[in-house]
Amino acid sequence: NAGVTQTPKFQVLKTGQSMTLQCAQDMNHEYMSWYRQDPGMGLRLIHYSVGAGITDQGEVPNGYNVSRSTTEDFPLRLLSAAPSQTSVYFCASSLGRVAPLHFGNGTRLTVT
Amino acid sequence: KNQVEQSPQSLIILEGKNCTLQCNYTVSPFSNLRWYKQDTGRGPVSLTIMTFSENTKSNGRYTATLDADTKQSSLHITASQLSDSASYICVVSDRGSTLGRLYFGRGTQLTVWP
């Protein structure tokens, strides 16, 4: 069981470039979500999914897109990177509403 | 406004000592409260989840308490070890949506010195 796997671990982008952060889980969890973590702030929800084909916006969705074509994968797309998107991004999955979140080890993104 | 406040912001203790971290919240309607441990460079890992009816839950040397009336929780660490050095995050969930909106505290950074 690998749990939640995020790739890449590190990424540097120039302003305006696009990229996709990958997230995969092998626990058959229906719920998956993306968070960003900035210094001095709590984790903030970007987008989430309650099952394949179903996604919704979180607290800070602007500039990001998601899709969920399979239970296992939940990629996060940056459409046109901006310096304000410099952050550490975490993907998480869970069995349900009261179940614990299982986090990946993050992608550290720098936008110059 | 739904908020989660943690104190202290940072804490340094000597190995073998006990410590208590605090979490106050204003989230309503309340569903559950979670404590996570986040090692540097890693994702958070769940320590405990408590619902309204639970007022104490233990996970090894970690004991969480919940007072839903005063909207306060604490995480007590017994006989600290160097590996306890980490950020401890309090998370409160509401009952207002399918997934349950999660409100994250900013964390308490614990450093254990030998």
mmCIF file of N, CA and C in Angstrom, chain A residues 1-52:
data_model
loop_
_atom_site.group_PDB
_atom_site.id
_atom_site.type_symbol
_atom_site.label_atom_id
_atom_site.label_comp_id
_atom_site.label_asym_id
_atom_site.label_seq_id
_atom_site.Cartn_x
_atom_site.Cartn_y
_atom_site.Cartn_z
ATOM 1 N N ASN A 1 0.836 -1.212 0.000
ATOM 2 C CA ASN A 1 0.000 0.000 0.000
ATOM 3 C C ASN A 1 0.861 1.248 0.000
ATOM 4 N N ALA A 2 0.828 2.010 -1.084
ATOM 5 C CA ALA A 2 1.639 3.209 -1.153
ATOM 6 C C ALA A 2 0.940 4.373 -0.469
ATOM 7 N N GLY A 3 -0.387 4.317 -0.302
ATOM 8 C CA GLY A 3 -1.117 5.434 0.289
ATOM 9 C C GLY A 3 -1.414 6.480 -0.772
ATOM 10 N N VAL A 4 -1.064 7.741 -0.480
ATOM 11 C CA VAL A 4 -1.264 8.852 -1.407
ATOM 12 C C VAL A 4 0.097 9.251 -1.973
ATOM 13 N N THR A 5 0.214 9.220 -3.295
ATOM 14 C CA THR A 5 1.480 9.533 -3.949
ATOM 15 C C THR A 5 1.338 10.796 -4.768
ATOM 16 N N GLN A 6 2.215 11.766 -4.515
ATOM 17 C CA GLN A 6 2.206 13.017 -5.253
ATOM 18 C C GLN A 6 3.496 13.150 -6.070
ATOM 19 N N THR A 7 3.339 13.620 -7.285
ATOM 20 C CA THR A 7 4.506 13.939 -8.110
ATOM 21 C C THR A 7 4.252 15.230 -8.882
ATOM 22 N N PRO A 8 5.285 16.049 -9.142
ATOM 23 C CA PRO A 8 6.652 15.874 -8.649
ATOM 24 C C PRO A 8 6.788 16.334 -7.208
ATOM 25 N N LYS A 9 7.934 16.156 -6.594
ATOM 26 C CA LYS A 9 8.175 16.648 -5.240
ATOM 27 C C LYS A 9 8.513 18.136 -5.261
ATOM 28 N N PHE A 10 9.216 18.572 -6.272
ATOM 29 C CA PHE A 10 9.610 19.970 -6.417
ATOM 30 C C PHE A 10 9.355 20.401 -7.854
ATOM 31 N N GLN A 11 9.009 21.676 -8.038
ATOM 32 C CA GLN A 11 8.807 22.212 -9.376
ATOM 33 C C GLN A 11 9.036 23.706 -9.359
ATOM 34 N N VAL A 12 9.748 24.202 -10.370
ATOM 35 C CA VAL A 12 9.919 25.638 -10.561
ATOM 36 C C VAL A 12 9.293 26.005 -11.895
ATOM 37 N N LEU A 13 8.430 26.991 -11.885
ATOM 38 C CA LEU A 13 7.761 27.449 -13.099
ATOM 39 C C LEU A 13 8.025 28.925 -13.309
ATOM 40 N N LYS A 14 7.951 29.343 -14.553
ATOM 41 C CA LYS A 14 7.967 30.778 -14.844
ATOM 42 C C LYS A 14 6.523 31.266 -14.891
ATOM 43 N N THR A 15 6.317 32.528 -14.575
ATOM 44 C CA THR A 15 4.979 33.132 -14.644
ATOM 45 C C THR A 15 4.366 32.885 -16.013
ATOM 46 N N GLY A 16 3.118 32.409 -16.000
ATOM 47 C CA GLY A 16 2.397 32.167 -17.242
ATOM 48 C C GLY A 16 2.446 30.721 -17.731
ATOM 49 N N GLN A 17 3.387 29.938 -17.229
ATOM 50 C CA GLN A 17 3.461 28.532 -17.630
ATOM 51 C C GLN A 17 2.321 27.756 -16.971
ATOM 52 N N SER A 18 2.002 26.619 -17.574
ATOM 53 C CA SER A 18 0.985 25.739 -16.994
ATOM 54 C C SER A 18 1.631 24.413 -16.627
ATOM 55 N N MET A 19 1.009 23.714 -15.698
ATOM 56 C CA MET A 19 1.504 22.390 -15.339
ATOM 57 C C MET A 19 0.429 21.631 -14.580
ATOM 58 N N THR A 20 0.643 20.339 -14.437
ATOM 59 C CA THR A 20 -0.278 19.484 -13.705
ATOM 60 C C THR A 20 0.456 18.804 -12.560
ATOM 61 N N LEU A 21 -0.105 18.941 -11.356
ATOM 62 C CA LEU A 21 0.384 18.200 -10.202
ATOM 63 C C LEU A 21 -0.397 16.890 -10.134
ATOM 64 N N GLN A 22 0.336 15.794 -9.995
ATOM 65 C CA GLN A 22 -0.313 14.491 -10.001
ATOM 66 C C GLN A 22 -0.564 13.994 -8.587
ATOM 67 N N CYS A 23 -1.690 13.300 -8.414
ATOM 68 C CA CYS A 23 -2.033 12.682 -7.127
ATOM 69 C C CYS A 23 -2.712 11.355 -7.409
ATOM 70 N N ALA A 24 -2.226 10.313 -6.758
ATOM 71 C CA ALA A 24 -2.832 8.990 -6.907
ATOM 72 C C ALA A 24 -2.914 8.324 -5.536
ATOM 73 N N GLN A 25 -4.026 7.589 -5.320
ATOM 74 C CA GLN A 25 -4.168 6.837 -4.063
ATOM 75 C C GLN A 25 -4.617 5.416 -4.382
ATOM 76 N N ASP A 26 -4.167 4.477 -3.556
ATOM 77 C CA ASP A 26 -4.468 3.054 -3.803
ATOM 78 C C ASP A 26 -5.311 2.468 -2.684
ATOM 79 N N MET A 27 -6.069 3.313 -1.981
ATOM 80 C CA MET A 27 -6.867 2.857 -0.840
ATOM 81 C C MET A 27 -8.354 2.781 -1.190
ATOM 82 N N ASN A 28 -8.701 3.033 -2.450
ATOM 83 C CA ASN A 28 -10.092 2.999 -2.899
ATOM 84 C C ASN A 28 -10.958 4.027 -2.160
ATOM 85 N N HIS A 29 -10.360 5.169 -1.836
ATOM 86 C CA HIS A 29 -11.102 6.236 -1.160
ATOM 87 C C HIS A 29 -11.919 7.022 -2.168
ATOM 88 N N GLU A 30 -13.171 7.320 -1.788
ATOM 89 C CA GLU A 30 -14.015 8.122 -2.667
ATOM 90 C C GLU A 30 -13.656 9.611 -2.592
ATOM 91 N N TYR A 31 -13.307 10.077 -1.389
ATOM 92 C CA TYR A 31 -13.051 11.495 -1.190
ATOM 93 C C TYR A 31 -11.587 11.820 -1.452
ATOM 94 N N MET A 32 -11.354 12.820 -2.298
ATOM 95 C CA MET A 32 -9.995 13.313 -2.511
ATOM 96 C C MET A 32 -10.035 14.829 -2.551
ATOM 97 N N SER A 33 -8.929 15.446 -2.156
ATOM 98 C CA SER A 33 -8.918 16.905 -2.072
ATOM 99 C C SER A 33 -7.508 17.444 -2.255
ATOM 100 N N TRP A 34 -7.444 18.705 -2.641
ATOM 101 C CA TRP A 34 -6.175 19.411 -2.782
ATOM 102 C C TRP A 34 -6.147 20.601 -1.830
ATOM 103 N N TYR A 35 -5.002 20.771 -1.148
ATOM 104 C CA TYR A 35 -4.786 21.879 -0.241
ATOM 105 C C TYR A 35 -3.497 22.586 -0.618
ATOM 106 N N ARG A 36 -3.415 23.859 -0.235
ATOM 107 C CA ARG A 36 -2.147 24.553 -0.289
ATOM 108 C C ARG A 36 -1.784 25.001 1.128
ATOM 109 N N GLN A 37 -0.475 24.980 1.410
ATOM 110 C CA GLN A 37 0.009 25.358 2.728
ATOM 111 C C GLN A 37 1.052 26.462 2.566
ATOM 112 N N ASP A 38 0.734 27.612 3.142
ATOM 113 C CA ASP A 38 1.626 28.765 3.084
ATOM 114 C C ASP A 38 2.125 29.086 4.483
ATOM 115 N N PRO A 39 3.323 29.662 4.587
ATOM 116 C CA PRO A 39 3.900 29.957 5.906
ATOM 117 C C PRO A 39 2.959 30.789 6.769
ATOM 118 N N GLY A 40 2.764 30.371 8.012
ATOM 119 C CA GLY A 40 1.950 31.139 8.944
ATOM 120 C C GLY A 40 0.459 31.009 8.736
ATOM 121 N N MET A 41 0.059 30.132 7.800
ATOM 122 C CA MET A 41 -1.376 29.959 7.556
ATOM 123 C C MET A 41 -1.747 28.500 7.681
ATOM 124 N N GLY A 42 -2.994 28.259 7.985
ATOM 125 C CA GLY A 42 -3.475 26.889 7.999
ATOM 126 C C GLY A 42 -3.641 26.373 6.582
ATOM 127 N N LEU A 43 -3.781 25.084 6.445
ATOM 128 C CA LEU A 43 -4.044 24.483 5.140
ATOM 129 C C LEU A 43 -5.353 25.028 4.578
ATOM 130 N N ARG A 44 -5.364 25.331 3.297
ATOM 131 C CA ARG A 44 -6.557 25.873 2.644
ATOM 132 C C ARG A 44 -6.968 24.966 1.494
ATOM 133 N N LEU A 45 -8.258 24.687 1.436
ATOM 134 C CA LEU A 45 -8.806 23.770 0.444
ATOM 135 C C LEU A 45 -8.937 24.449 -0.908
ATOM 136 N N ILE A 46 -8.415 23.795 -1.946
ATOM 137 C CA ILE A 46 -8.487 24.345 -3.299
ATOM 138 C C ILE A 46 -9.690 23.745 -4.044
ATOM 139 N N HIS A 47 -9.693 22.435 -4.209
ATOM 140 C CA HIS A 47 -10.787 21.696 -4.847
ATOM 141 C C HIS A 47 -10.920 20.349 -4.148
ATOM 142 N N TYR A 48 -12.102 19.762 -4.281
ATOM 143 C CA TYR A 48 -12.280 18.431 -3.736
ATOM 144 C C TYR A 48 -13.207 17.613 -4.620
ATOM 145 N N SER A 49 -13.222 16.304 -4.365
ATOM 146 C CA SER A 49 -14.043 15.383 -5.153
ATOM 147 C C SER A 49 -14.627 14.328 -4.230
ATOM 148 N N VAL A 50 -15.921 14.032 -4.423
ATOM 149 C CA VAL A 50 -16.565 13.015 -3.599
ATOM 150 C C VAL A 50 -16.726 11.695 -4.360
ATOM 151 N N GLY A 51 -16.156 11.619 -5.565
ATOM 152 C CA GLY A 51 -16.171 10.382 -6.333
ATOM 153 C C GLY A 51 -15.821 10.684 -7.779
ATOM 154 N N ALA A 52 -15.580 9.634 -8.539
ATOM 155 C CA ALA A 52 -15.223 9.802 -9.959
ATOM 156 C C ALA A 52 -16.307 10.590 -10.667
#
